[in-house]
Coordinates of C-alpha atoms in Angstrom, one line a residue:
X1 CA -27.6 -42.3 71.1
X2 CA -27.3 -38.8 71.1
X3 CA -31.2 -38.1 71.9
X4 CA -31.3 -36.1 75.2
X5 CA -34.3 -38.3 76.6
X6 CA -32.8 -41.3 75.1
X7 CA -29.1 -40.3 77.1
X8 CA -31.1 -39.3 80.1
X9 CA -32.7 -42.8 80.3
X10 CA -29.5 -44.4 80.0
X11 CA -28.3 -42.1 83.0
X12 CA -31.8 -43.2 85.1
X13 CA -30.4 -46.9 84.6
X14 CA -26.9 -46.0 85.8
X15 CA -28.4 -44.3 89.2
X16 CA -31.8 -46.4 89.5
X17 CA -32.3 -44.9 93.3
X18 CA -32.4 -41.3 92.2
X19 CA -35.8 -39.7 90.4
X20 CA -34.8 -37.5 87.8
X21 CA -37.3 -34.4 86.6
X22 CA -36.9 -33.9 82.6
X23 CA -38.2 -29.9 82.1
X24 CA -38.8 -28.8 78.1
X25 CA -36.6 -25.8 76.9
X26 CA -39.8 -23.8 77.2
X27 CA -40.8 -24.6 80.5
X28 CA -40.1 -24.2 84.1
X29 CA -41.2 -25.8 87.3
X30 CA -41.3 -22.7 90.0
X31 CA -41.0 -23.6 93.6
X32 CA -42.5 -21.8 96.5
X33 CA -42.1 -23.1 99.5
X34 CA -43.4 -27.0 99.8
X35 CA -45.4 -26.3 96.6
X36 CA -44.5 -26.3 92.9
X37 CA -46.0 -24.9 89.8
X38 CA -45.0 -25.8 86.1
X39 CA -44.6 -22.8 83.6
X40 CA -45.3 -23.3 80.1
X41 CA -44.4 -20.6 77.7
X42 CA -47.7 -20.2 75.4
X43 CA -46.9 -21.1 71.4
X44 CA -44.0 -22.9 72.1
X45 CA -43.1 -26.1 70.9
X46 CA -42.4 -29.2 73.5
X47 CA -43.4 -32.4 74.5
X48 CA -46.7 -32.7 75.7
X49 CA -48.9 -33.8 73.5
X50 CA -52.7 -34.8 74.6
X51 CA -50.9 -36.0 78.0
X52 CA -48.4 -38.4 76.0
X53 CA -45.3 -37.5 75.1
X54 CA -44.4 -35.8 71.9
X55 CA -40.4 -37.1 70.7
X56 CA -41.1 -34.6 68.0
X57 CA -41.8 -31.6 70.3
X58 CA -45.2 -31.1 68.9
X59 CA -46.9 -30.4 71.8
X60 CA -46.6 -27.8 74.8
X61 CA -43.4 -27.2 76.8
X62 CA -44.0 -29.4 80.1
X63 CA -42.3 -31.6 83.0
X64 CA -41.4 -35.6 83.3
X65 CA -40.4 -37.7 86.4
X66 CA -38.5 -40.9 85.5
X67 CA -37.4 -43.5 87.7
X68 CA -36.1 -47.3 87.4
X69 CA -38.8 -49.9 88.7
X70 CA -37.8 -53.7 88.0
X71 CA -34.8 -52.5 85.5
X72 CA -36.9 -50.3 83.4
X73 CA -37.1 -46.5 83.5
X74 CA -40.7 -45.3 83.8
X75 CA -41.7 -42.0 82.6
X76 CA -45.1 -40.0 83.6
X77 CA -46.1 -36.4 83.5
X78 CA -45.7 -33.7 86.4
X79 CA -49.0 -32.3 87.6
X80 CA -49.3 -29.2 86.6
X81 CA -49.0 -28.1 90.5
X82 CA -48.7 -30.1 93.8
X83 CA -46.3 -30.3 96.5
X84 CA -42.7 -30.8 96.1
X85 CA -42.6 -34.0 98.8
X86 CA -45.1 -35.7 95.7
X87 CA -42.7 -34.7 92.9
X88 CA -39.2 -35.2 94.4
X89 CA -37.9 -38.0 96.8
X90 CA -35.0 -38.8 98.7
X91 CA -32.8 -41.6 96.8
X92 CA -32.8 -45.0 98.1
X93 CA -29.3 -45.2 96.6
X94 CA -26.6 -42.9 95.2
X95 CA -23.9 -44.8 92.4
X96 CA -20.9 -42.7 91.7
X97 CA -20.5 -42.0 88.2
X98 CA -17.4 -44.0 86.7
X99 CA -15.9 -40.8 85.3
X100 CA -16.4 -38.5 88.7
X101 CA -12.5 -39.1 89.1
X102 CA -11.5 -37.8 85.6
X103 CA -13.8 -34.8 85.9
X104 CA -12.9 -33.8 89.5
X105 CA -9.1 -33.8 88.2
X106 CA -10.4 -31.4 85.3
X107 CA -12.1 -29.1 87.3
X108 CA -10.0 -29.0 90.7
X109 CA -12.0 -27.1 93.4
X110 CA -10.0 -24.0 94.9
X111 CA -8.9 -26.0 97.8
X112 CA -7.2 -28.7 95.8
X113 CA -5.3 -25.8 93.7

């Protein structure tokens, strides 16, 4: 598709145990310690819009958590602050991406050279 939160959804489906946390170009989630805070650089342009998301970035710069329930990928807003056990989560499941092969044989580590 070429849209990055159309391709990211695609990726959500392909790993449907992991969570994945989308963060604008002008934001930033800061960690310290258990706790998390999201950064949003005033009078830039992102995608949250009123609490919705903005495709067109006509919002403020913000964070997303997706994750697969019953084959779909469902997206909702980070709080602006909380604690990182609330946001993040172990994965009930890890799939190896079809093309980790190819890409390890690209970019040998330096104990395979």
């Amino acid at each position: 598709s070429g849209e990055p939160a159309h391709d990211f959804d695609e990726m959500m489906l392909r790993h449907p145990g992991e969570r994945g946390v989308c963060i604008d170009h002008f934001a930033a989630l800061i960690v310290d310690g258990a706790r998390y805070r999201v950064l949003s650089l005033p009078g830039k342009p992102g995608s949250v819009l009123g609490g919705a998301f903005s495709e067109a970035r006509a919002g403020l710069p913000g964070v997303w958590v997706k994750e697969v329930a019953g084959g779909e990928v469902k997206t909702w807003l980070a709080p602006a602050d909380g604690s990182l056990d609330e946001l993040l989560r172990e994965p009930t499941a890890v799939v190896e991406d079809r093309r980790l092969a190819t890409i390890r044989a690209a970019n040998p580590s330096p104990k395979e050279l």
